[in-house]
Coordinates of C-alpha atoms in Angstrom, one line a residue:
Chain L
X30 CA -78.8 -59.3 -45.3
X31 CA -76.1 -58.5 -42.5
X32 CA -74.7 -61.7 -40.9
X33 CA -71.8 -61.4 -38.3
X34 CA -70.5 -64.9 -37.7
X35 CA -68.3 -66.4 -34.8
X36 CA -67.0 -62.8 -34.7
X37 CA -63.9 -62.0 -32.4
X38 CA -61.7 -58.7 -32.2
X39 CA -59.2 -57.5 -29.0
X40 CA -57.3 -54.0 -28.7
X41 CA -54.3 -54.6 -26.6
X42 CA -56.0 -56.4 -23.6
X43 CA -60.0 -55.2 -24.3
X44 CA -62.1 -58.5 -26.2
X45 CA -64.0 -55.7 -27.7
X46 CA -65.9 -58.3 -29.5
X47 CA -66.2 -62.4 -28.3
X48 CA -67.4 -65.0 -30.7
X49 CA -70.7 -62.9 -31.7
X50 CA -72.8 -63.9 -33.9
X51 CA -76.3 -62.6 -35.3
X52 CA -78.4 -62.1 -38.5
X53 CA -80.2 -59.2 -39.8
X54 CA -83.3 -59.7 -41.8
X55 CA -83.7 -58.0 -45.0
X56 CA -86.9 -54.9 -45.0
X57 CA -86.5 -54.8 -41.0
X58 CA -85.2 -52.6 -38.4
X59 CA -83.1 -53.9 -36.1
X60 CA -82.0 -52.1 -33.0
X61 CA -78.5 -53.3 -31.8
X62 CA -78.5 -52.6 -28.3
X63 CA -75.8 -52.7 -25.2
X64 CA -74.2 -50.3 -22.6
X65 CA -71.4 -48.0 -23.7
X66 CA -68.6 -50.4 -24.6
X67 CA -70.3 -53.5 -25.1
X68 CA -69.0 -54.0 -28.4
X69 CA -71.1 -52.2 -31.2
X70 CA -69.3 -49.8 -32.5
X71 CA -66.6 -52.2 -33.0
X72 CA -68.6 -54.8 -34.5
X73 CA -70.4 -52.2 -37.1
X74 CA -67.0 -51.4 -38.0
X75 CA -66.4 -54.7 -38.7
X76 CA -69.1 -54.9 -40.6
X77 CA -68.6 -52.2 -42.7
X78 CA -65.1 -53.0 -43.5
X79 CA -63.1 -50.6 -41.4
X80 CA -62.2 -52.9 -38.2
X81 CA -60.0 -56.3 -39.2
X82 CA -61.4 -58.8 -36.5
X83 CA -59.2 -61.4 -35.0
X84 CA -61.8 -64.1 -35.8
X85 CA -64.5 -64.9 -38.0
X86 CA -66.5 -62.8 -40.7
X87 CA -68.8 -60.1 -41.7
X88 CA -70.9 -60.3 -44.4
X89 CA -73.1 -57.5 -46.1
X90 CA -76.0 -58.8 -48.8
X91 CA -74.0 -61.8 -48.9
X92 CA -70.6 -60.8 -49.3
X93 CA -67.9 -59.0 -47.2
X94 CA -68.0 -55.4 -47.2
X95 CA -65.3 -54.8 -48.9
X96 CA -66.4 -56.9 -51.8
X97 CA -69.3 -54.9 -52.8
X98 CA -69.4 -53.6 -56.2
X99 CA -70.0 -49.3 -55.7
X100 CA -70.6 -49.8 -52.0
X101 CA -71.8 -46.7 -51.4
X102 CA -74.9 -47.6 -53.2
X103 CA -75.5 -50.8 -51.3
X104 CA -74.9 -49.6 -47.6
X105 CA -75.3 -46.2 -46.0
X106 CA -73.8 -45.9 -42.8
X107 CA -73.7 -43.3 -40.0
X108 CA -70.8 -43.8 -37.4
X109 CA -68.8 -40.9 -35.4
X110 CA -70.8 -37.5 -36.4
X111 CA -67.4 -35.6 -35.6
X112 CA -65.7 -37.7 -39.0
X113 CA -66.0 -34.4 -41.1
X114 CA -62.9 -31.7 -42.0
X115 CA -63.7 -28.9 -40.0
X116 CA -63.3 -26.5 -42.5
X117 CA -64.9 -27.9 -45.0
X118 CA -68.7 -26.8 -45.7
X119 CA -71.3 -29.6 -45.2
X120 CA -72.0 -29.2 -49.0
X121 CA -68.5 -29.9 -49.8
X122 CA -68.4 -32.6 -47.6
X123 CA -71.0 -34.7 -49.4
X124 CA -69.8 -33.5 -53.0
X125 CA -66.2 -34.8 -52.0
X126 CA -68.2 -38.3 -50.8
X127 CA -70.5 -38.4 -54.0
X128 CA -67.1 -37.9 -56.4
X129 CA -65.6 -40.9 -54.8
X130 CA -69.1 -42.9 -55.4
X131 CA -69.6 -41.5 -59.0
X132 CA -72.9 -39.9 -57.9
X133 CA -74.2 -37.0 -59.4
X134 CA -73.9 -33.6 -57.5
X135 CA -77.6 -33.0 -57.9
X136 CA -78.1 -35.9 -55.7
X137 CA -76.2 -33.9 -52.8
X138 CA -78.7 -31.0 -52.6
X139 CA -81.4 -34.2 -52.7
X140 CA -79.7 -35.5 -49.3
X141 CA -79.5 -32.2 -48.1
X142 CA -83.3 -31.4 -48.4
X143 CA -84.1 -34.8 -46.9
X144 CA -82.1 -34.5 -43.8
X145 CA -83.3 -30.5 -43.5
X146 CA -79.8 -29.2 -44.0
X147 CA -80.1 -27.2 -47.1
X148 CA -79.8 -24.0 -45.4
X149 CA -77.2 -24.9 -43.4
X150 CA -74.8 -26.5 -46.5
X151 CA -72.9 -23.6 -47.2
X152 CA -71.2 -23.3 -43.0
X153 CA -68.1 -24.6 -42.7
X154 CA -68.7 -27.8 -40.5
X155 CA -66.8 -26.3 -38.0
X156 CA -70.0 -24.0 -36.8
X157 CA -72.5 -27.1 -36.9
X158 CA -74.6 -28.0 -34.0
X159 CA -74.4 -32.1 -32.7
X160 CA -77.6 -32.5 -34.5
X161 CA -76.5 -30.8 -37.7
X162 CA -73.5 -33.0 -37.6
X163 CA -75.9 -36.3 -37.3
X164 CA -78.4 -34.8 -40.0
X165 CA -75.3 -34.6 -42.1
X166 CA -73.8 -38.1 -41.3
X167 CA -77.2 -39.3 -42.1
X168 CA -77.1 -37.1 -45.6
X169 CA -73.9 -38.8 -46.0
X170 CA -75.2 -42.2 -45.6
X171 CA -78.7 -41.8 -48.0
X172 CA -76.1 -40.8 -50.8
X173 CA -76.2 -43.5 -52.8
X174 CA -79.6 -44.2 -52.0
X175 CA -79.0 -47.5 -50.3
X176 CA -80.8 -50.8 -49.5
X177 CA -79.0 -51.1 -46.2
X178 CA -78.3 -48.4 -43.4
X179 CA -76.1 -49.0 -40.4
X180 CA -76.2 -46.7 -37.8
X181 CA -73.7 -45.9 -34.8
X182 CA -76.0 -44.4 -32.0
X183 CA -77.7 -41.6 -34.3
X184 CA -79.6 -40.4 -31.5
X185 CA -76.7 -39.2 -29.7
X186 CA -76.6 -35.4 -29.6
X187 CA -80.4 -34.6 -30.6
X188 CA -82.4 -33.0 -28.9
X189 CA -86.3 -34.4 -28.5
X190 CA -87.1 -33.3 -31.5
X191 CA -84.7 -34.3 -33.9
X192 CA -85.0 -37.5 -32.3
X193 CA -88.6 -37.4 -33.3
X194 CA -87.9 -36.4 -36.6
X195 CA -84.6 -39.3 -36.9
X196 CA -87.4 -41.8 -35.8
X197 CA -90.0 -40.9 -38.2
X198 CA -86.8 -40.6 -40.9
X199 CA -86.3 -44.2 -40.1
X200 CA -89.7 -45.3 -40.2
X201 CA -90.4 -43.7 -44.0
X202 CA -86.8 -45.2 -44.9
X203 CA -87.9 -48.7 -43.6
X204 CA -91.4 -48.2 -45.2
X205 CA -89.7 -48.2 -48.2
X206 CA -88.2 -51.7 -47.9
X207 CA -84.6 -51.2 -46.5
X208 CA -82.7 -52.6 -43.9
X209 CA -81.8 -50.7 -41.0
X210 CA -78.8 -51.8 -38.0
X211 CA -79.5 -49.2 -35.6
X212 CA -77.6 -49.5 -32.5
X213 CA -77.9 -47.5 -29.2
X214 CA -77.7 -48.3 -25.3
X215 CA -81.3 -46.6 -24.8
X216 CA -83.6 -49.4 -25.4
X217 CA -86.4 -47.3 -25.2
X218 CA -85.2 -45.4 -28.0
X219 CA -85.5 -48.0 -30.6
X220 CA -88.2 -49.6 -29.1
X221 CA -90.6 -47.6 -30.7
X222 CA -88.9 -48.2 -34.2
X223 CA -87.1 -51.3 -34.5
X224 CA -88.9 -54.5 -35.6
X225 CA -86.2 -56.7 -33.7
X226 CA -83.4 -56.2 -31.3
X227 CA -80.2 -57.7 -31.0
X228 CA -78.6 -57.2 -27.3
X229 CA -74.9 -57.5 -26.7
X230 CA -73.0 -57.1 -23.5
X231 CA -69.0 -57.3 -22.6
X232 CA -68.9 -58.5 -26.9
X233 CA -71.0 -61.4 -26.4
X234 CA -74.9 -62.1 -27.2
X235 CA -77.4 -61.7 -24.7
X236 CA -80.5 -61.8 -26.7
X237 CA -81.8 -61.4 -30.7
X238 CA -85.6 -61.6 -30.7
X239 CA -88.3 -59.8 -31.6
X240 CA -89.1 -56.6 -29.6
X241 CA -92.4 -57.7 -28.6
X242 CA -90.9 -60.7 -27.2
X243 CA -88.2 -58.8 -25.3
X244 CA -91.3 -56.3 -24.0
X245 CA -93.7 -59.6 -23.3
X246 CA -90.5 -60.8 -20.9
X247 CA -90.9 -57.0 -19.0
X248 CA -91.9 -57.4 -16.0
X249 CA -94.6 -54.4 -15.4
X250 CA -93.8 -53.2 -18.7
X251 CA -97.3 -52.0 -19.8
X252 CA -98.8 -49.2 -18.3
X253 CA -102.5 -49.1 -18.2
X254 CA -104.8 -46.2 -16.6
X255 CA -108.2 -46.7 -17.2
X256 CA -111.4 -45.8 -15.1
X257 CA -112.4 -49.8 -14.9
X258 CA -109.5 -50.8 -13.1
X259 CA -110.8 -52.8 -11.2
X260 CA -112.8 -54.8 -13.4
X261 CA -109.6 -55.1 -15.7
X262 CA -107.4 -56.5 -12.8
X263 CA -109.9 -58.7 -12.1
X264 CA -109.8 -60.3 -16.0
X265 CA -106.0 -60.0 -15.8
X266 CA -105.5 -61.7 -12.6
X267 CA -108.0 -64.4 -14.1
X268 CA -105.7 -64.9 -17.1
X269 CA -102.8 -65.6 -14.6
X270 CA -100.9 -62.1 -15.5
X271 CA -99.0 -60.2 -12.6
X272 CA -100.9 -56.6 -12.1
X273 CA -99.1 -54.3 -9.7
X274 CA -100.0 -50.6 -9.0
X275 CA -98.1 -48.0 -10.1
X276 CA -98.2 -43.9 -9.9
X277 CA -100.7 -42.3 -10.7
X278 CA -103.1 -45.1 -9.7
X279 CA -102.2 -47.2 -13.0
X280 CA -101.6 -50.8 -13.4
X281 CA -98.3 -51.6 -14.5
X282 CA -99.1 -55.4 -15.7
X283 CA -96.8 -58.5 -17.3
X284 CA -98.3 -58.6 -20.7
X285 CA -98.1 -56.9 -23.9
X286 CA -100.1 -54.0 -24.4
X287 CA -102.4 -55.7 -27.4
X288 CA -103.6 -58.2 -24.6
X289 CA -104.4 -56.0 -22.3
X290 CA -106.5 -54.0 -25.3
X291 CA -107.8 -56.8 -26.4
X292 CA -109.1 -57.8 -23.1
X293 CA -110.7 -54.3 -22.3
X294 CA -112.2 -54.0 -25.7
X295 CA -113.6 -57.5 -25.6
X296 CA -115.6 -56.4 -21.9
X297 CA -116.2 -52.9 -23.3
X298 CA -113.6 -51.3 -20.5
X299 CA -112.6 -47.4 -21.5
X300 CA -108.8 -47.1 -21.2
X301 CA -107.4 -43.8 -20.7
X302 CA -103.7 -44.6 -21.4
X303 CA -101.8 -48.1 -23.0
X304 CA -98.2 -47.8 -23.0
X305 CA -95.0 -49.5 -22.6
X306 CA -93.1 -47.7 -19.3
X307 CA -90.0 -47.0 -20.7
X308 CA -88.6 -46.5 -17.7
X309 CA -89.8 -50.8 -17.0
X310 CA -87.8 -50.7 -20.1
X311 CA -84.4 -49.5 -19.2
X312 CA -85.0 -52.2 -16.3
X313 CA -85.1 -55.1 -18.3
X314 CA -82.5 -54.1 -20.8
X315 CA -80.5 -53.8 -17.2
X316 CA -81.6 -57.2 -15.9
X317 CA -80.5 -58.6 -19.9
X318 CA -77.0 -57.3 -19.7
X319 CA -75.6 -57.9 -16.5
X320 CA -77.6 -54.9 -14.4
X321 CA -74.5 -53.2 -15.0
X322 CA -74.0 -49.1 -15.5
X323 CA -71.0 -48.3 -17.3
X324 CA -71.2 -44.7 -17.5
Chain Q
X3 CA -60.1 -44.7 -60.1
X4 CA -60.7 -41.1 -61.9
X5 CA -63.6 -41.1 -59.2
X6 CA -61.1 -41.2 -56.8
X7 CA -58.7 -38.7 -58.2
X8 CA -61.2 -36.4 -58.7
X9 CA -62.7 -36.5 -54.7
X10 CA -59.2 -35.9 -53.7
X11 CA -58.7 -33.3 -55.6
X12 CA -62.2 -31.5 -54.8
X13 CA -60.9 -32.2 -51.0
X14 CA -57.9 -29.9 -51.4
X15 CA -59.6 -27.2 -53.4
X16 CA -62.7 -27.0 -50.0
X17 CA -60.6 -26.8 -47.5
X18 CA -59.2 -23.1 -46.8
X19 CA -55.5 -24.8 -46.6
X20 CA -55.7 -24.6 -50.6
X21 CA -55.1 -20.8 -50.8
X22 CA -52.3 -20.7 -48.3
X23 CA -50.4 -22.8 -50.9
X24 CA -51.2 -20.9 -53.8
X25 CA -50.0 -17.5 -51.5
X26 CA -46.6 -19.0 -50.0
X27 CA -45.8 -20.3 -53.6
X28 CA -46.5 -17.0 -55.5
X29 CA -44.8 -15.0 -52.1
X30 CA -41.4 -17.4 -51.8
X31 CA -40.7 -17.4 -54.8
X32 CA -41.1 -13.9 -56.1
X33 CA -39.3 -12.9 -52.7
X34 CA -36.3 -15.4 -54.1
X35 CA -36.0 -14.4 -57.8
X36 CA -36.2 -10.5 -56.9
X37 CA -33.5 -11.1 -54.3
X38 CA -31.5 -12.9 -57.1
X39 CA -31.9 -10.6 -59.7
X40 CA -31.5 -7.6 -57.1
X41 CA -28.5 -8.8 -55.3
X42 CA -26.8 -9.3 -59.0
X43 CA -24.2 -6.5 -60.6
X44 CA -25.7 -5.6 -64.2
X45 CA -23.4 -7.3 -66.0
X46 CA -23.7 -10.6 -65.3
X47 CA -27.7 -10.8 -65.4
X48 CA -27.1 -11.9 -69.0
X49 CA -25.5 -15.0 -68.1
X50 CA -26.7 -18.5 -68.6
X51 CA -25.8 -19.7 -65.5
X52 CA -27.7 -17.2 -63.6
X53 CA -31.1 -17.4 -65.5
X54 CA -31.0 -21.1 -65.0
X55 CA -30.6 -20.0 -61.5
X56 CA -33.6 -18.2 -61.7
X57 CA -35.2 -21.0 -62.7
X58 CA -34.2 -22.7 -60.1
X59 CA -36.0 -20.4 -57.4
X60 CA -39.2 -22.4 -58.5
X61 CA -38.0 -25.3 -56.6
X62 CA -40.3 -23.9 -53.1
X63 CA -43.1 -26.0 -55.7
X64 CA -41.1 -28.9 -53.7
X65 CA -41.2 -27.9 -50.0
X66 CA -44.7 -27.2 -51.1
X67 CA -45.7 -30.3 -52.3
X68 CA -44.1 -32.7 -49.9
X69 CA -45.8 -30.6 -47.5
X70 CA -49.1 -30.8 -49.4
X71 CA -48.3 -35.0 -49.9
X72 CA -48.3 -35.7 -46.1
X73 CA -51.1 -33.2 -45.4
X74 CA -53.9 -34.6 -47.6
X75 CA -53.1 -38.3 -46.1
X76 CA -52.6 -37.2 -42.5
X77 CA -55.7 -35.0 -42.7
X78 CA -58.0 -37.8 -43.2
X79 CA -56.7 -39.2 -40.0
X80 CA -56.7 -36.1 -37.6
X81 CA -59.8 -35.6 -38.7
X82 CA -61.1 -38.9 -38.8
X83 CA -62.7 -38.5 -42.5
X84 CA -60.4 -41.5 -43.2
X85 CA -64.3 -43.0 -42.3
X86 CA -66.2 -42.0 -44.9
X87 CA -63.3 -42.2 -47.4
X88 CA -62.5 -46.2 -46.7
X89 CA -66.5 -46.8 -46.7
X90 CA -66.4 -45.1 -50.2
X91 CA -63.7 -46.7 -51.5
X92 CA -62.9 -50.1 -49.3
X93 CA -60.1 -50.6 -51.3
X94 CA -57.2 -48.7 -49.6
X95 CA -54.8 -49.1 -51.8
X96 CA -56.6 -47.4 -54.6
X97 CA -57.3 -44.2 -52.5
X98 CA -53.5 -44.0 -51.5
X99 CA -53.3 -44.2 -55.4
X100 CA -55.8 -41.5 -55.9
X101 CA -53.9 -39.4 -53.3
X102 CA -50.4 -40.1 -54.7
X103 CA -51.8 -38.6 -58.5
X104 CA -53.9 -35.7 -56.8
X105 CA -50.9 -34.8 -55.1
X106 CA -48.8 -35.3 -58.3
X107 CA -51.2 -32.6 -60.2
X108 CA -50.9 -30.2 -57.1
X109 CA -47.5 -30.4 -57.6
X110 CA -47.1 -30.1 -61.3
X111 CA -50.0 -27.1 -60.6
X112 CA -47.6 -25.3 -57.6
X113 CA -44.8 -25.6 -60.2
X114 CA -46.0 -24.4 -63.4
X115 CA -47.1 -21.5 -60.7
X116 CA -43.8 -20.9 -59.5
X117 CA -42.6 -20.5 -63.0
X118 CA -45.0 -18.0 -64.0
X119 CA -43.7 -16.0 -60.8
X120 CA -40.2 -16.1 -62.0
X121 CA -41.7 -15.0 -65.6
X122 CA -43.2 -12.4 -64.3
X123 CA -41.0 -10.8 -62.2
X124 CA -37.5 -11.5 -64.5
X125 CA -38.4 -11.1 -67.8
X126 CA -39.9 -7.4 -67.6
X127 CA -36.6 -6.3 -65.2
X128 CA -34.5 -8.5 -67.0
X129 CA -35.5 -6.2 -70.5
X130 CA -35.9 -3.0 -68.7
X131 CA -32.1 -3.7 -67.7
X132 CA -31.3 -4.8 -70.8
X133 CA -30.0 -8.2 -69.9
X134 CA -29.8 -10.6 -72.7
X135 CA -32.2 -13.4 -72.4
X136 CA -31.1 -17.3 -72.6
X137 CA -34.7 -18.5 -73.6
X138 CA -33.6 -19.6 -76.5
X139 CA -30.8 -21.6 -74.7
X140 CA -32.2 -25.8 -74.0
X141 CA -30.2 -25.2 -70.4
X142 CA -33.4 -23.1 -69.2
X143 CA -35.9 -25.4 -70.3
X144 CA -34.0 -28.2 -69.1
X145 CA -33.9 -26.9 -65.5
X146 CA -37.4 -26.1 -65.5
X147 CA -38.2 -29.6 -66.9
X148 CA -36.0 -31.0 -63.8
X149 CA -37.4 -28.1 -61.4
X150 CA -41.0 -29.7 -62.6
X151 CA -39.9 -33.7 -62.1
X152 CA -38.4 -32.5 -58.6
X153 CA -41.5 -31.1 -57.7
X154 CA -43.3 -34.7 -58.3
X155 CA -41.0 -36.6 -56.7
X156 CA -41.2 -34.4 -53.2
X157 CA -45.5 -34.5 -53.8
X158 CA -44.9 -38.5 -53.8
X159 CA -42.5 -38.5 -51.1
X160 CA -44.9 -36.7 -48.9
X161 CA -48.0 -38.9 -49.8
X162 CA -45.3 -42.1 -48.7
X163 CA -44.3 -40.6 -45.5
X164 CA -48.1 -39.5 -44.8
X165 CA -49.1 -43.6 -45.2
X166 CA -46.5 -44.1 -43.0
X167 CA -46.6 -41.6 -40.3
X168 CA -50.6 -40.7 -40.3
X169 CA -50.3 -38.6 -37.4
X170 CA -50.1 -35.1 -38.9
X171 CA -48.1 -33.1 -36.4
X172 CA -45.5 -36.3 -36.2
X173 CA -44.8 -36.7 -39.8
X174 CA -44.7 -33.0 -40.8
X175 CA -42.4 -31.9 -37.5
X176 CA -40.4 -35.1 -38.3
X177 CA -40.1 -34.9 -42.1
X178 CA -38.6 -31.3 -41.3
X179 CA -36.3 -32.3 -38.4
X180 CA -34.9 -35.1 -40.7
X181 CA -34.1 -33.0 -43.7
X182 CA -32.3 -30.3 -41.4
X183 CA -30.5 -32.1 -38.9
X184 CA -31.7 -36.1 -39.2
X185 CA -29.7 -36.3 -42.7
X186 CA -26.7 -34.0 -41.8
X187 CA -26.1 -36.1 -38.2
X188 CA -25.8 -39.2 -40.1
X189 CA -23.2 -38.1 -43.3
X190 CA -21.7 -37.0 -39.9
X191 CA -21.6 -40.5 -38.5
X192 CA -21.0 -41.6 -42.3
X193 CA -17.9 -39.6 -42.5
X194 CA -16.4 -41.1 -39.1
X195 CA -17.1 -44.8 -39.9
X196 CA -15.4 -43.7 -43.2
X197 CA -19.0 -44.7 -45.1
X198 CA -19.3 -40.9 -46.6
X199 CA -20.0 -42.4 -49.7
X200 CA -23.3 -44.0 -49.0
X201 CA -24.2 -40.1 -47.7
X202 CA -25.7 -39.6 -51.3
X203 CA -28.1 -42.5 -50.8
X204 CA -29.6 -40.9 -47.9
X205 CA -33.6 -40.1 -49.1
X206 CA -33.2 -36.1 -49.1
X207 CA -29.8 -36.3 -50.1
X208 CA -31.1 -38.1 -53.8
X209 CA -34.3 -35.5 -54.0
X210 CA -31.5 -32.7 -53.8
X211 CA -29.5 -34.4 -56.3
X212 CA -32.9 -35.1 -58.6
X213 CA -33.6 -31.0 -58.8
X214 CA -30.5 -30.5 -61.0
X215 CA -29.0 -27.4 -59.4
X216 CA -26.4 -29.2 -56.8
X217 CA -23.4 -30.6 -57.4
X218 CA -20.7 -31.6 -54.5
X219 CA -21.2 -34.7 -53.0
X220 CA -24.6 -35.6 -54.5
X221 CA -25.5 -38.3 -57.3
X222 CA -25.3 -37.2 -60.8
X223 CA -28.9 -36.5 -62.1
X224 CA -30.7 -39.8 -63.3
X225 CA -29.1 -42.0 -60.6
X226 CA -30.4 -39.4 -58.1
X227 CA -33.9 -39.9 -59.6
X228 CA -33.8 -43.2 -59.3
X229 CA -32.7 -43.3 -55.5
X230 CA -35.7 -41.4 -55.1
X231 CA -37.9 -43.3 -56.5
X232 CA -36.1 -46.1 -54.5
X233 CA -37.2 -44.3 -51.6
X234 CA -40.7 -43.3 -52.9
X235 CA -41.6 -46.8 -53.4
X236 CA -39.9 -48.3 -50.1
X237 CA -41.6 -45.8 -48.0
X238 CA -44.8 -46.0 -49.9
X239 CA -45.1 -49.7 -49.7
X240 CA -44.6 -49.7 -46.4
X241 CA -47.1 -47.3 -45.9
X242 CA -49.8 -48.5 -47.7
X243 CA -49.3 -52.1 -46.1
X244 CA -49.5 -50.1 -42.9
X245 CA -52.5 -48.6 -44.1
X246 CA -54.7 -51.5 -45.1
X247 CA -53.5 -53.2 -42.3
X248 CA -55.0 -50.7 -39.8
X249 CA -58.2 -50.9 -37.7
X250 CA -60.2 -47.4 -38.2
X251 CA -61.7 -46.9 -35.3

């Protein structure tokens, strides 16, 4: 669906990008994960035609970008939310988009309901919130109604609960068999959503898998509070899995959270609380790309 | 490619830039031909020479529409819409195209404008004076026809130096600079290496020879169009090469 092979690209003495390569599977989410300047936004643009790498290729449903026949209508994508004229309404931002596509104008007010910005259409851009800005980009993107999305760290700029309501917009959008490239440097952001992840650091790979597999490799990562604790550690401990105590009095424990559900249902233990600890989360994605902060 | 003609076009019409040229067009020249008229003794507002002069007070379309060319390609890079634009239409040659014709029908637009300025303001004092008009004469359509070519080849001479330039404040300060003191410091140096005649060659030096009006040192009228174009193309080629080469980042 996306493929990005042997891929290589340097701005004066930065290797933005180093001989990456990775697939994206068609119907599935994929979160595209590093720290700030790891290399995604560079190797999106790639992707999508804008960024000339120095090595190897991008392809897009099986050809490069720029080969696709009324591209707009095969890939949406969101990058920078600050890529709109100022003075230009968000209305007239899409219409102008959508007369370059061929797309019919009533298919801008369509966009506009589905990313909540009707009532806001008519400001000039200049006056928009972060968020309106991303609701717009992502407007921009659904357009042509495409069967691939990439997105540049749409999250950025939202506040809780647009990023709810960007989460649940990417659920319905993958529900209804697209592909989505979502990157961000919050794993816990698309660890809720994406179906696999592809981590990068310093333009190189550091892991594509699955995001339970990534979770399963957490150490602590699921957070359990239940009233049968010890019962449960017991069973745990039995099954060779590291339990540890965390706040609250909860376990924080090595597995996935459907084993440790499966092994409290199967003894009839009441849980009061299953999660993954995001904040385990953010220490695993640290321990994957070097443990390095950038910002 | 009408797709693409048509967003550019719907891009100058939303931004609020759009009325400014409409206003400076209709204000310069009406300003200019009332000046003309004004500053002229009675009798010789019946001439031929000096209605084709009025005429020739159209020719802010021009400054207009090279202004207009380098704006609606800069634009897209100050404001990074340049984005959305290449993602719509990968091709980049095609949108350069696009741009090069939208700014073509600005142009022609800005002119016709201009004209029906000078209409307006010479034909009801010109008959309340009782001037005798030269409508009938081909010299007045002539020098609107060139007036109306002139104004296309300054709209594709901004859209060239735009691709080339891309940053906004660089290619507009610059273009200006080199018209006013770029082009007169070199038939300066032309003149002392004994070169003058090469002066004529100089980019701005054809576009005044392609409006018609000039004489002096300037090409006759068709080679002057054809320098331009000379230019046009060199410029524009350059541009767009530069263009499609670039990463957008």
């Amino acid at each position: 669906m996306i493929e990005v092979a042997n891929l290589s690209k340097r701005f004066g003495k930065t290797q933005a990008v180093a001989n990456l390569s990775f697939r994206v599977e068609a119907g599935t989410i994929t979160g595209f994960l590093g720290p700030n300047g790891a290399g995604k936004s560079t190797t999106l643009r790639s992707v999508l035609g804008l960024v000339h790498p120095d090595a190897g290729s991008t392809t897009v449903l099986g050809v490069p970008y720029r080969e696709l026949e009324r591209p707009l209508h095969r890939v949406g994508a969101v990058l920078e939310a600050s890529e709109v004229h100022p003075g230009r309404s968000g209305r007239n931002h899409l219409r102008v988009l959508a007369a370059a596509a061929g797309i019919p104008r009533s298919r801008v007010e369509e966009v506009l309901a589905l990313v909540e910005l009707s009532s806001g259409a008519k400001r000039r851009v200049k006056g928009y919130s972060l968020g309106m800005r991303q609701r717009l980009g992502l407007a921009a993107a659904l357009l042509g109604d495409p069967e691939v999305l990439v997105l540049d760290e749409p999250a950025n700029g939202l506040d809780p609960a647009g990023i709810r309501w960007l989460r649940d917009l990417l659920r319905s959008l993958a529900a209804e068999g697209r592909t989505v490239l979502v990157s961000s440097h919050v794993l816990a952001e698309v660890a809720q959503t994406a179906d696999r992840v592809v981590i990068i650091h310093r333009g190189s790979l550091v892991q594509q898998a699955a995001i339970s597999d990534v979770l399963a490799g957490a150490k602590g990562a699921t957070r359990v509070r239940t009233p049968g604790a010890e019962r449960l550690r017991e069973l745990l401990v039995a099954e060779r899995v590291t339990v540890s105590e965390g706040a609250g009095g909860a376990l924080l424990v090595d597995v996935h959270p459907e084993r440790v559900g499966e092994l409290a249902a199967a003894n009839g233990i009441v849980l009061h609380e299953l999660t993954v600890d995001s904040a385990t989360l953010e220490e695993v994605f640290l321990e994957l790309t070097g443990g390095e902060t950038t910002e | 490619m009408t797709a693409l003609i048509r967003s550019e076009l719907l891009k100058i019409r939303t931004t609020r830039g759009w009325y400014a040229y409409l206003i400076v067009v209709v204000l310069l020249t009406g300003l200019a031909v009332a000046v003309e008229i004004g500053s002229t003794a009675d009798g010789e507002r019946g001439g031929l020479d000096f209605q084709v002069g009025l005429v020739d007070t159209a020719g802010f379309a021009a400054l207009l529409a090279i202004i207009l060319g380098i704006t609606i390609v800069t634009t897209e890079f100050r404001h990074g819409t340049v984005t959305p634009t290449f993602l719509a239409a990968p091709h980049r040659e095609r949108v350069i195209a696009a741009k090069a014709i939208a700014g073509v029908l600005v142009a022609v637009l800005l002119a016709l404008l201009a004209f029906a300025v000078v209409a307006a303001v010479a034909l009801p004092w010109l008959t309340l004076v009782d001037a005798d008009l030269q409508l009938g004469e081909g010299e007045v359509g002539k020098r609107a026809a060139q007036v109306l070519l002139s104004a296309i080849l300054w709209a594709f001479m901004g859209v060239a130096i735009g691709t080339l330039v891309q940053s906004q404040v660089a290619a507009l300060v610059g273009t200006l600079i080199w018209i006013f003191l770029g082009e007169t410091l070199l038939i300066g140096l032309f003149g002392l290496l004994d070169i003058d005649g090469l002066a004529s060659y100089l980019p701005f030096q054809a576009l005044d020879g392609a409006d018609g009006s000039s004489g002096g040192d300037l090409l006759s009228y068709w080679p002057a169009v054809g320098v331009s174009l000379g230019w046009v193309a060199l410029l524009g080629g350059l541009g767009t090469e530069r263009t499609r080469r670039r990463d957008i980042t």
